Coordinates of C-alpha atoms in Angstrom, one line a residue:
X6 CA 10.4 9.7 14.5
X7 CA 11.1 5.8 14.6
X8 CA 13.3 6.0 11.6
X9 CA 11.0 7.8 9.0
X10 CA 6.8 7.5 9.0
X11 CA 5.7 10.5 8.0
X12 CA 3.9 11.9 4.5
X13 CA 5.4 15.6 4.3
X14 CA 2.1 17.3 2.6
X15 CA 3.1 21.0 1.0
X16 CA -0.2 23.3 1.4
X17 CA -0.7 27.1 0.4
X18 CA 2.4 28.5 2.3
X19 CA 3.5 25.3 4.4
X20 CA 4.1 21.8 4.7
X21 CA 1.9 19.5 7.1
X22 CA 3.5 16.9 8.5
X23 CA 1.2 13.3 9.0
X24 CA 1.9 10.1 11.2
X25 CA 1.5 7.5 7.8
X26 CA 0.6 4.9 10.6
X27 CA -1.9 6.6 12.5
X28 CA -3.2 9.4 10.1
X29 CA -2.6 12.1 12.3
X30 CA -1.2 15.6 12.0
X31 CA 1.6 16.0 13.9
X32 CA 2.8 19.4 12.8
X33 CA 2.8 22.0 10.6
X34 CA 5.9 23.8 9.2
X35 CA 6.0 27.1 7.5
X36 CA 7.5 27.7 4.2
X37 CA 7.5 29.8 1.1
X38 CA 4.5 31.0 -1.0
X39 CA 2.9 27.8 -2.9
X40 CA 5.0 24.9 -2.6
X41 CA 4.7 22.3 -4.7
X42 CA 6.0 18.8 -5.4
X43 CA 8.4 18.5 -2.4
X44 CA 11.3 15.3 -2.4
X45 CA 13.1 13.4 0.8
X46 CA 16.4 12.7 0.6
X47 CA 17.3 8.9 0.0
X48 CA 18.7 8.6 3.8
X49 CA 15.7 10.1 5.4
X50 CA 17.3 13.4 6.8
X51 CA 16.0 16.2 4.1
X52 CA 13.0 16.9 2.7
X53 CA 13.5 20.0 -0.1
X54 CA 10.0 22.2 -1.0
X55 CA 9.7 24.3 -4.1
X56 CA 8.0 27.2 -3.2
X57 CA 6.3 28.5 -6.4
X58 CA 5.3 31.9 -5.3
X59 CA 8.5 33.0 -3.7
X60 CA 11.1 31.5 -6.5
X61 CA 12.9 29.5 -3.7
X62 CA 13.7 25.9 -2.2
X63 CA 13.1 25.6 1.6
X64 CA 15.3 22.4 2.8
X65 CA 13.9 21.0 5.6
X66 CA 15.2 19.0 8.8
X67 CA 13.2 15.5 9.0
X68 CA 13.6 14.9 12.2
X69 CA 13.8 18.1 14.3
X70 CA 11.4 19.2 11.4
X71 CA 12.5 22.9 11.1
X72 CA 13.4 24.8 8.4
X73 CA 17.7 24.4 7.7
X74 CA 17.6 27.0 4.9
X75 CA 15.9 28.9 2.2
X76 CA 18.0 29.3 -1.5
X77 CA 16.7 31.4 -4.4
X78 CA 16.1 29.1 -7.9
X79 CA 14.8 30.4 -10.6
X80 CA 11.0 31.5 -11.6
X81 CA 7.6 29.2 -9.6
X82 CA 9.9 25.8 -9.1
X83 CA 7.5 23.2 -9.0
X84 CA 9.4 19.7 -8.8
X85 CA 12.9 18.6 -7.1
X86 CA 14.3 15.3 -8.2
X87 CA 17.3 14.2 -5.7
X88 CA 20.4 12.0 -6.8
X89 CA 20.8 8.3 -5.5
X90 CA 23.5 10.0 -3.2
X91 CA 21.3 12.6 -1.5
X92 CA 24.2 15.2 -2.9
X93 CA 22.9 16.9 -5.8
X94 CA 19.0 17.9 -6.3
X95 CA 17.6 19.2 -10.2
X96 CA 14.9 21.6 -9.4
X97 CA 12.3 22.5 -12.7
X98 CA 11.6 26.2 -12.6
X99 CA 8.3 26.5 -14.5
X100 CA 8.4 30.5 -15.4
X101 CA 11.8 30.8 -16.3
X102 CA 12.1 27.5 -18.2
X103 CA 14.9 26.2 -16.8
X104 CA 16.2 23.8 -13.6
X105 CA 18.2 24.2 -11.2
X106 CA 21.2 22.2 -10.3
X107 CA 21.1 22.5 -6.3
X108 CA 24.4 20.9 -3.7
X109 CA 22.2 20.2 -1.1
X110 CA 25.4 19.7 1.6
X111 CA 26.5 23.3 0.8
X112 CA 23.1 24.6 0.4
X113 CA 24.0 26.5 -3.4
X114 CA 23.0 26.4 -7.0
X115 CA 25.8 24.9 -8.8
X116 CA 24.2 26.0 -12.7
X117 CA 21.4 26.5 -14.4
X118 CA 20.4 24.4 -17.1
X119 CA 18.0 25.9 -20.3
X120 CA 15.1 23.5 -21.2
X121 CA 11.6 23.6 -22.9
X122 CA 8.8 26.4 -22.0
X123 CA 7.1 25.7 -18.9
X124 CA 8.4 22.4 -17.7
X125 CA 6.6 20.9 -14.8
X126 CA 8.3 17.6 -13.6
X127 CA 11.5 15.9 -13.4
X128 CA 12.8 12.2 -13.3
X129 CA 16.1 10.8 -13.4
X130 CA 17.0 7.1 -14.6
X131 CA 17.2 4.2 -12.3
X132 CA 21.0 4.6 -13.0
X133 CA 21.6 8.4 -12.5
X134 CA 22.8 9.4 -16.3
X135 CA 19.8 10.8 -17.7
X136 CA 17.4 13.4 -16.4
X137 CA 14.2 13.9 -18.3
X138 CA 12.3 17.1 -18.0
X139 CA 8.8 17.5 -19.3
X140 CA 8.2 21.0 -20.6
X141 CA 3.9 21.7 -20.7
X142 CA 4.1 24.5 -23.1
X143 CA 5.9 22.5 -26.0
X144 CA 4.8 19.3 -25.8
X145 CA 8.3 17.9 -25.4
X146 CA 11.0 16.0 -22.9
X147 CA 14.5 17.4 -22.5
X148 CA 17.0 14.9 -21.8
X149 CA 19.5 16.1 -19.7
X150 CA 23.4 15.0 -18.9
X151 CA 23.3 15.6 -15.2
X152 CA 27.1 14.9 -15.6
X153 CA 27.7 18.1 -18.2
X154 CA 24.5 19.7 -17.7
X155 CA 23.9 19.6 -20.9
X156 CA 20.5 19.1 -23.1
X157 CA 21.2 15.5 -25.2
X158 CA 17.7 15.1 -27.3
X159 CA 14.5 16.2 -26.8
X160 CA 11.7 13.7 -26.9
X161 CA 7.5 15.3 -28.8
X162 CA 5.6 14.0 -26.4
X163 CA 1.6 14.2 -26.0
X164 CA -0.5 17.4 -25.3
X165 CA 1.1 19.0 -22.1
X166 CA 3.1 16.5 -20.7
X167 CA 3.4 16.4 -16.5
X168 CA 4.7 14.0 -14.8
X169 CA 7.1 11.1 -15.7
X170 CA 9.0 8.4 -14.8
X171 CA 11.4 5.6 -15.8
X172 CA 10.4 1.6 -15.1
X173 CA 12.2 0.0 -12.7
X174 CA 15.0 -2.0 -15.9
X175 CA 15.1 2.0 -16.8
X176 CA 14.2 0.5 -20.8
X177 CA 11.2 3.2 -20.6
X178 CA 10.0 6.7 -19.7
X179 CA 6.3 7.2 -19.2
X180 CA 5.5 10.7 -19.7
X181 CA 2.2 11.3 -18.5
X182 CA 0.2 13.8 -21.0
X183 CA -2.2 16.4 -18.8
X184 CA -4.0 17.6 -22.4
X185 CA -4.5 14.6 -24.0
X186 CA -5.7 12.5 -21.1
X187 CA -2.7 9.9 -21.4
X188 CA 0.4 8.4 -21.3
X189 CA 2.9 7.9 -23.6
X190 CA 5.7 5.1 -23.1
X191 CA 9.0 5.5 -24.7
X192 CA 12.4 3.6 -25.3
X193 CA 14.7 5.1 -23.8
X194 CA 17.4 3.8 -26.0
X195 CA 15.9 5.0 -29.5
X196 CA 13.4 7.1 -27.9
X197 CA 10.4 5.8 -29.9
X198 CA 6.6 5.9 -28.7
X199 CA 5.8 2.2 -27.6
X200 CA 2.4 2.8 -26.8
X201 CA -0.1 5.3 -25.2
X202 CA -2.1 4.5 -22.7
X203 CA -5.6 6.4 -22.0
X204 CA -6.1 7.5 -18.5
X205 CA -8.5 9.8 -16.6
X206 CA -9.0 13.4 -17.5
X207 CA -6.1 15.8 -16.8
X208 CA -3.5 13.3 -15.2
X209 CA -0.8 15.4 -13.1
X210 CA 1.1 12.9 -11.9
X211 CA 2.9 9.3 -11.6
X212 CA 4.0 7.4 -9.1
X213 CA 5.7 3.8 -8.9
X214 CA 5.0 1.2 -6.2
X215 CA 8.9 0.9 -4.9
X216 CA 7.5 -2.6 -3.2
X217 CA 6.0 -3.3 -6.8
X218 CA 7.5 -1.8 -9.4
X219 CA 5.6 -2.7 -12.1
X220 CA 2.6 -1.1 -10.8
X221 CA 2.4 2.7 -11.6
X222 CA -0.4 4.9 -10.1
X223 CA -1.5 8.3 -12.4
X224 CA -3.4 10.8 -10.7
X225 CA -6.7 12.0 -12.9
X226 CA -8.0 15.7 -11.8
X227 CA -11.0 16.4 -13.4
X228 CA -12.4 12.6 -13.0
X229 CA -11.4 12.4 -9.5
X230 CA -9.9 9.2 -9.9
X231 CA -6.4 6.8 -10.1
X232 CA -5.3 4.7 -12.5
X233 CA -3.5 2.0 -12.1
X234 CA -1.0 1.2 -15.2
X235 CA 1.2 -2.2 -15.7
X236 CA 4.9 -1.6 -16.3
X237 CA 4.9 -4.6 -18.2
X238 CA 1.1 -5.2 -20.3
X239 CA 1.3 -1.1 -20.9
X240 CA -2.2 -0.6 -20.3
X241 CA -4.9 0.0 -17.6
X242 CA -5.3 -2.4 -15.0
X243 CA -7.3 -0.7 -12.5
X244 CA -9.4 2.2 -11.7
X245 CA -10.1 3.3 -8.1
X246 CA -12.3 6.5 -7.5
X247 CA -11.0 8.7 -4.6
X248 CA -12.0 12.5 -4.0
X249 CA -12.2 15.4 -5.8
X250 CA -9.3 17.1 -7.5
X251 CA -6.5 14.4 -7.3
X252 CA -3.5 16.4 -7.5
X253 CA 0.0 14.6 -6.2
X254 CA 0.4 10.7 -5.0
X255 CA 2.9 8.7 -3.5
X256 CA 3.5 5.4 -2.2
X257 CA 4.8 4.4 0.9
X258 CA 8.1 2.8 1.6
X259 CA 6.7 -0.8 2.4
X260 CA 4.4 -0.3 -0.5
X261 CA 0.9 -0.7 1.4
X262 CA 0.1 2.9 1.0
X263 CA -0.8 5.2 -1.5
X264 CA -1.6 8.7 -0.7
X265 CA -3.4 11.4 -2.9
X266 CA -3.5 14.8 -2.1
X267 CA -7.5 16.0 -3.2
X268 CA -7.1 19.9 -4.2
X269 CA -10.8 20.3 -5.0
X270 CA -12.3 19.5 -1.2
X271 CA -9.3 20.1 0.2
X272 CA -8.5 16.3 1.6
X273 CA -5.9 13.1 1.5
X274 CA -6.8 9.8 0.3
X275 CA -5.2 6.5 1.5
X276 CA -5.3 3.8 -0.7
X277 CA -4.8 0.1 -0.2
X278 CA -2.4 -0.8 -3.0
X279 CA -3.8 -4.4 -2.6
X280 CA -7.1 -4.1 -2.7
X281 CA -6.9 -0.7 -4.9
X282 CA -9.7 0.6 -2.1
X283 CA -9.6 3.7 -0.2
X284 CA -9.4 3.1 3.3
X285 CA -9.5 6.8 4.9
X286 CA -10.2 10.4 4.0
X287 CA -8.7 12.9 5.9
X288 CA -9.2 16.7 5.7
X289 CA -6.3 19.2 4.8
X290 CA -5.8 22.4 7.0
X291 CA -5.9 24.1 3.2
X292 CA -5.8 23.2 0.0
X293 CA -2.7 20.6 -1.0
X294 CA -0.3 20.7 -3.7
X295 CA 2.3 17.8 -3.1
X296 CA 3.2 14.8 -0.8
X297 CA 6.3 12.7 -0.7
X298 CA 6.5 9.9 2.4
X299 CA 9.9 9.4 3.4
X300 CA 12.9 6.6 2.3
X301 CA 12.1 3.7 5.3
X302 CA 15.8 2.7 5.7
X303 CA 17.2 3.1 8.7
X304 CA 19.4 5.5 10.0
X305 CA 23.0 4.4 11.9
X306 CA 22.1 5.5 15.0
X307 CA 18.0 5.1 15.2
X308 CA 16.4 7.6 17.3
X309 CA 12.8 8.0 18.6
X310 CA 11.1 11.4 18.3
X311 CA 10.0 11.9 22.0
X312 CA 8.5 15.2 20.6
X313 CA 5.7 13.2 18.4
X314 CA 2.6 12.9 19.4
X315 CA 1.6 9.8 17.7
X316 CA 4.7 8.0 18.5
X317 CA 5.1 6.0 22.2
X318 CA 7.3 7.7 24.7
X319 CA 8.0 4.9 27.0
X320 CA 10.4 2.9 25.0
X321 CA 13.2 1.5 27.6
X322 CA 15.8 0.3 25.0
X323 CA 17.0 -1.0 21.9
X324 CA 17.3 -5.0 21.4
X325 CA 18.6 -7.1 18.6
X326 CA 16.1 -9.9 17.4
X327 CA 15.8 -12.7 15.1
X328 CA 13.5 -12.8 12.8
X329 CA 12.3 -13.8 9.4
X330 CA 12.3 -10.6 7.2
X331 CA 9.6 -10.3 3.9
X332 CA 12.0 -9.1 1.4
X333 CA 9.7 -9.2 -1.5
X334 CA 5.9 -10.1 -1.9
X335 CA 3.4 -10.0 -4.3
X336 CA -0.1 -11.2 -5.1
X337 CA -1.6 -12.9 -7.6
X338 CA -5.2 -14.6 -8.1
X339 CA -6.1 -18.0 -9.4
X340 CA -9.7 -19.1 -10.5
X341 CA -11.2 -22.7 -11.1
X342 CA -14.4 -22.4 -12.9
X343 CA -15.3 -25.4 -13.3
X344 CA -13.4 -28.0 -10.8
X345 CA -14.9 -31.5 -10.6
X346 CA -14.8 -33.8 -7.6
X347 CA -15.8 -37.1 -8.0
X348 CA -18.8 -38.7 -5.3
X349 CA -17.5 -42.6 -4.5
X350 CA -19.8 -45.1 -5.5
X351 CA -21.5 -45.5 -1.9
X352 CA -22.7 -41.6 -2.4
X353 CA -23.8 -41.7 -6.0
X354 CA -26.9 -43.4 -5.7
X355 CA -27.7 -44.6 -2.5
X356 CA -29.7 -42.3 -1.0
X357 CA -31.8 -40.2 -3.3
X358 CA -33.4 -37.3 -3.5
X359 CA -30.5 -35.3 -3.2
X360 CA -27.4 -34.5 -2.2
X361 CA -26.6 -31.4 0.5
X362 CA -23.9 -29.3 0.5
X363 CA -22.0 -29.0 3.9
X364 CA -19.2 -26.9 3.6
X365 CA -15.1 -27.2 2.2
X366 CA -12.7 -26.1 3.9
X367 CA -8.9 -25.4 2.5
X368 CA -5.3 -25.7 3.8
X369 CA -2.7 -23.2 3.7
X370 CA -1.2 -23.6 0.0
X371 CA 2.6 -26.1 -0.5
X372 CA 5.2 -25.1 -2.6
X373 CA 6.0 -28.6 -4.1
X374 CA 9.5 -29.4 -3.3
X375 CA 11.2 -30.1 -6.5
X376 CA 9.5 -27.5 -8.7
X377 CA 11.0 -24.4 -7.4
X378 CA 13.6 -22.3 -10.3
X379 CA 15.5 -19.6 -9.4
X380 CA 16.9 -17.8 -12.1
X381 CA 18.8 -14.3 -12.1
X382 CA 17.8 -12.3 -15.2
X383 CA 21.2 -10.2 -16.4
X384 CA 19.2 -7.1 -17.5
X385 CA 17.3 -6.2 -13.9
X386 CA 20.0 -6.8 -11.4
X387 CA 19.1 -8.2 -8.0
X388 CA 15.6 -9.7 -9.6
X389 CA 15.0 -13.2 -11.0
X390 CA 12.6 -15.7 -12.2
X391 CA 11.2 -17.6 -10.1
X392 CA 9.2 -20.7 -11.4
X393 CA 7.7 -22.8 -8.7
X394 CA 4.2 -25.3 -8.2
X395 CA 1.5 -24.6 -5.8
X396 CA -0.6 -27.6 -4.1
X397 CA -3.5 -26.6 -1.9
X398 CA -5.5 -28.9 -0.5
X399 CA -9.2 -29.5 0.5
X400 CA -11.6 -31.2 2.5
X401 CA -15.0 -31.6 1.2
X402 CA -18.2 -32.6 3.6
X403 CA -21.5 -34.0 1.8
X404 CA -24.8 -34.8 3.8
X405 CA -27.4 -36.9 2.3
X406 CA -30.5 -38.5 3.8
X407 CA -28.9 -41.3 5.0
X408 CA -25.3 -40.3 6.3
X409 CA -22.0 -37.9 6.3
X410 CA -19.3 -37.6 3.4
X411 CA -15.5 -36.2 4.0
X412 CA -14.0 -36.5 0.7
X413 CA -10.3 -34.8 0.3
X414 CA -8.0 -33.9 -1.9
X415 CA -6.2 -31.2 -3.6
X416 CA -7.1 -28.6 -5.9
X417 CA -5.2 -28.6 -9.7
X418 CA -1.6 -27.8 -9.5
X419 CA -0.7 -24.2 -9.5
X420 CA 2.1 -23.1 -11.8
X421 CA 3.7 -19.8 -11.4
X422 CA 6.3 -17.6 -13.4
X423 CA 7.0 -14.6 -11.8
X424 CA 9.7 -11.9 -11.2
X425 CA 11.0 -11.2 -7.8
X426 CA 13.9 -9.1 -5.8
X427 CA 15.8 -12.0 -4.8
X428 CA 20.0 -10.1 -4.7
X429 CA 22.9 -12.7 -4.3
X430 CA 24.4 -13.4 -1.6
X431 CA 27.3 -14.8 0.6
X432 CA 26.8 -19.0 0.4
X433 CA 25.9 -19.2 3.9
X434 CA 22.3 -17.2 4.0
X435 CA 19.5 -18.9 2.3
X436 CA 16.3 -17.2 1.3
X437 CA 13.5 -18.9 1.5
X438 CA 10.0 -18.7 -1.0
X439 CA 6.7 -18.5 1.7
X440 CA 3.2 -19.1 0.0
X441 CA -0.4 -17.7 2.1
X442 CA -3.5 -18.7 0.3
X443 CA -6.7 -17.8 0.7
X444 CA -9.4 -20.4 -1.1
X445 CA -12.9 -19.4 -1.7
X446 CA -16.2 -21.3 -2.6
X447 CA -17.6 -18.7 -5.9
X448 CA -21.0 -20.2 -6.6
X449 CA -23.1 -22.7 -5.2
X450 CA -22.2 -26.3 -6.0
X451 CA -23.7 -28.6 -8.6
X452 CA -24.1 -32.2 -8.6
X453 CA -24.7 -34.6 -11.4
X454 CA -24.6 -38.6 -11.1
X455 CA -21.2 -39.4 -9.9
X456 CA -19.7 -35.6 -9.4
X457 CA -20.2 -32.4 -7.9
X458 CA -18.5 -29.4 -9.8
X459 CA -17.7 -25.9 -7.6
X460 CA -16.2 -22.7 -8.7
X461 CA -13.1 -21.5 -6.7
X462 CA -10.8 -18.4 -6.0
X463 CA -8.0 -18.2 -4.9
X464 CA -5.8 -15.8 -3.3
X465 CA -2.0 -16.0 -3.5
X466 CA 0.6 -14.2 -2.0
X467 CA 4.2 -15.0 -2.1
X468 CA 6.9 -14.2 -0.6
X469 CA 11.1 -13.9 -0.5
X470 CA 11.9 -14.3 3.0
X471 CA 15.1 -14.9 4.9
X472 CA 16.4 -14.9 8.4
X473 CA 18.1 -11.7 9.9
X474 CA 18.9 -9.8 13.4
X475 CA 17.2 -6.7 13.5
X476 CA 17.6 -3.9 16.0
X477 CA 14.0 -2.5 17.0
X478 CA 12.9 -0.2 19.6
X479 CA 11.7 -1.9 22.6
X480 CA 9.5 -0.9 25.5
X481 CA 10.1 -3.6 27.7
X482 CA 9.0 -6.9 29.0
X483 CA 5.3 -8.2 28.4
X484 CA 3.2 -7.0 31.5
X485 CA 1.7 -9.5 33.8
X486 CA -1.6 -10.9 32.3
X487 CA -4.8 -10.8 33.9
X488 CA -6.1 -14.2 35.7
X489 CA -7.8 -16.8 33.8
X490 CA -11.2 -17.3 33.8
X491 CA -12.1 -20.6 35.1
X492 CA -14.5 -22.7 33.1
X493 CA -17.7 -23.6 35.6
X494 CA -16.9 -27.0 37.0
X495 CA -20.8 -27.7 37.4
X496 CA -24.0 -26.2 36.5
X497 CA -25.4 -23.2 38.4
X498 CA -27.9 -23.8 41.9
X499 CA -30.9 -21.9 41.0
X500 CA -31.8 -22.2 44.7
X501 CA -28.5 -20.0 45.2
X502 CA -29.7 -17.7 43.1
X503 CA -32.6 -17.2 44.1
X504 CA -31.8 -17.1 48.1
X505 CA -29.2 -14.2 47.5
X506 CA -30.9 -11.1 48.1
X507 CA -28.5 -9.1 45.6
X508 CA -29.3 -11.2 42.6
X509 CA -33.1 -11.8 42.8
X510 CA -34.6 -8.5 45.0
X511 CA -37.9 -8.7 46.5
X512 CA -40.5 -8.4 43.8
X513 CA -42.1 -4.3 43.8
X514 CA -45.6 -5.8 42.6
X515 CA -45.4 -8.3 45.8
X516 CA -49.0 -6.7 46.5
X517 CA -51.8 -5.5 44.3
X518 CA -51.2 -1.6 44.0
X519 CA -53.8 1.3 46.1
X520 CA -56.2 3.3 44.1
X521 CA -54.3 6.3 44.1
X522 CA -51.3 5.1 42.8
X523 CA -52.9 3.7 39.8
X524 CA -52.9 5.4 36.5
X525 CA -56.6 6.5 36.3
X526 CA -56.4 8.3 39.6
X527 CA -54.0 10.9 38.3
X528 CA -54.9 10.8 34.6
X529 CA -58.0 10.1 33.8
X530 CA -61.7 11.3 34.6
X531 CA -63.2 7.9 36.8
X532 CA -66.0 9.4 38.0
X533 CA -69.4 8.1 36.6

């Protein structure tokens, strides 16, 4: 394991263990009778499986991957929900309507806490005060002191509530509502619906993007599809079909990923969280419940898993580098429909019929200098506004009947407002904002008199960077690279060619071929 890759997928009676980078199985792990939901630690080192059938928690070793101990809970557990500390985890016990407060170091159940009739899922609050349980049977969510361990409110929610979570300022729970094809979207002050958001049919679960946070993913099972939900516009932004029988999701830790475990054909999908596209299938040993991808911070000491298949096992040595690390990044889209260039007057009129289109070609977009604002916003620690102007320019080529037209410029400014993690720090590190653009021509050109109009895209992308020293596996020096291919200093001598017995051979049909090799003697009737 280089620090933690790997999607930890719970099937009938184990868990399967899958390289996130290469999509491999690497191993397969025995546990209890139909686990469910399973949860990693926040440091990497335990993965903890309710097993539904056998009324038990397995905890589970991440890196030697081995099973560190089983502990009874209460009737079919189906969700764990771990503490910021990795200390304490609250599993839901659907049958006995309860959860479970677990010490994970000492490996007991520390109480048991009474909620609604068949709860299903758990989430705590970005700050650890509150845990909400939704309970299927009553249409409701418990509120929980994790503190006391005692019930606070309980929230009517939708038609069998599932899954939930709490956005990323923690000012709202989104409890999604398996029976009524939805999700509600409360305050989590005053408890009030906000909104309700229809979904697919039979949503299971949510997920957040921890890269993104305002992107939430909900899992539909009987239309085999995701949605994709806004934190902040509460509603649907996106659709992306996968197979059949979404079940679980998660996203992974650098927020590229989002896997679905398929319970109808038995599968995982891997979605692009960019391009909400699937970009592989691959088939489950049996049918999947659950799948949680682990934390990606780093461990103390880091250690390679020379035992892993998918991982390289020729790595020499750790090194400290420099580098500019992404500490934030998001992605936006800009369109032009209708942006104008004017033709000079040597172009306008000169040279009729028409004018051809040659091609445009774009530069890499500029933050202007002077427009960037960073400003801290007191309610989401460690995020801010960040106002800036985008300049892209362009180079335009014309052909006519009579000559060649480069006309440049730059397309209209671009303004953004956006939110991005961007945490204080000492005075003497700097972050930096990086911009990547990618400009595209939509529709073909039109010209009038003195102008030619286009219709643009563009793609933007930015980012919080900043210089650090990182320590990274290393597996030595570059090997020595093959020889160059030299350029031919002058054209090839036919003669050559043809004098070299290996290149040009004696021609086979050098004389006319003998009766009985031809084609009639042995096929065909030639006497008259």
């Amino acid at each position: 394991m280089l620090f933690e890759t790997h999607a930890w997928v719970t099937l009938d009676n184990a868990v399967a263990v899958y390289d996130v980078y290469s999509e491999t199985l690497v191993t397969t792990i025995p546990v209890g009778i139909t686990p469910y939901f399973p949860q990693i630690s926040p440091d990497g080192s335990r993965v903890i499986v309710p097993n539904s059938g056998s009324n038990t928690v397995s905890i589970l070793c991440a890196s030697s991957k081995q099973v560190l101990a089983v502990i009874p809970v209460g009737t079919a557990p189906t969700a764990v929900v771990i503490d910021s500390a990795g200390v304490t985890a609250y599993v839901v016990n659907s049958g006995s309507g309860t959860v479970s407060v677990l010490c994970i170091p000492s490996e007991s159940v520390l109480a048991t806490i009474p909620v609604g009739n068949c709860p299903l899922d758990a989430a705590l609050s970005q700050d650890g005060c509150r845990l909400y349980v939704s309970n299927s049977a009553c249409n409701t969510v418990s509120v929980i002191d994790p503190f006391t361990h005692t019930l606070l409110y309980t929230i009517p929610a939708g038609i069998a509530p599932s899954g939930l979570i709490t956005s990323s300022d923690d000012t709202k729970l989104f409890v999604v509502n398996n029976g009524g094809n939805s999700v509600s979207v409360f305050d989590t002050t005053t408890f009030t619906l906000l909104a309700t958001i229809p979904v697919g049919c039979s949503p299971v679960r949510i997920a957040a993007n921890p890269c993104c946070p305002h992107d939430l993913y909900v899992t539909n099972h009987e239309s085999n599809d995701v949605h994709v939900i806004s934190e902040q516009r509460l509603d649907s932004i996106a659709v992306i079909p996968v197979c059949g029988g979404p079940f679980d999701l998660t996203v992974s830790p650098d927020g590229q990923q989002l896997w679905v475990v398929n319970q109808a054909d038995h599968s995982l999908s891997i979605v692009n969280t960019a391009s909400h596209t699937v970009q592989a299938n691959i088939p489950a040993p049996y049918c999947p419940h659950g799948v949680i991808i682990g934390c990606a911070a780093a461990p103390s000491h880091p250690v390679c898993d020379f035992d892993d298949p998918c991982q390289v096992e020729k790595i020499t040595e750790s090194v400290c580098i420099i580098v500019e690390k992404v500490y934030a990044s998001c992605q936006q889209r800009e369109c032009f429909p209708a942006f104008s260039i004017a033709l000079p007057e040597n172009c306008q009129s000169s040279c009729q019929p028409a004018y051809h289109f040659a091609r445009i070609t774009f530069a890499n977009g500029l933050i202007l200098p002077d427009s960037v604002v960073v400003t801290p916003i007191p309610s989401r620690p460690n995020f801010s506004r960040v106002q800036l102007t985008l300049q892209i320019p362009y180079t335009l080529t014309l052909r006519d009947s009579c000559q060649t037209f480069t006309l440049s410029g730059n397309l209209p400014d671009i303004a953004k407002d956006i939110v991005l993690y961007f945490p204080p720090t000492r005075s003497e590190f700097d972050f930096n904002l990086r911009v990547e653009t990618r400009s595209e021509l939509l529709s073909n050109p039109l010209f009038s008199g003195d102008a030619v109009e286009l219709t643009l895209g563009i793609f933007v992308v930015v980012k919080v960077t900043g210089t650090v020293q990182l320590l990274i596996p290393a597996f030595g020096f570059c090997p020595e690279p093959p020889p160059c291919e030299e350029f031919p200093s002058s054209l090839a001598n036919p003669c050559e060619d043809f004098s070299d017995p290996a290149r040009t051979p004696f021609p086979s049909d050098f004389f006319p071929p003998q009766l009985k090799n031809t084609a009639c003697n042995s096929s065909c009737d030639c006497r008259h």
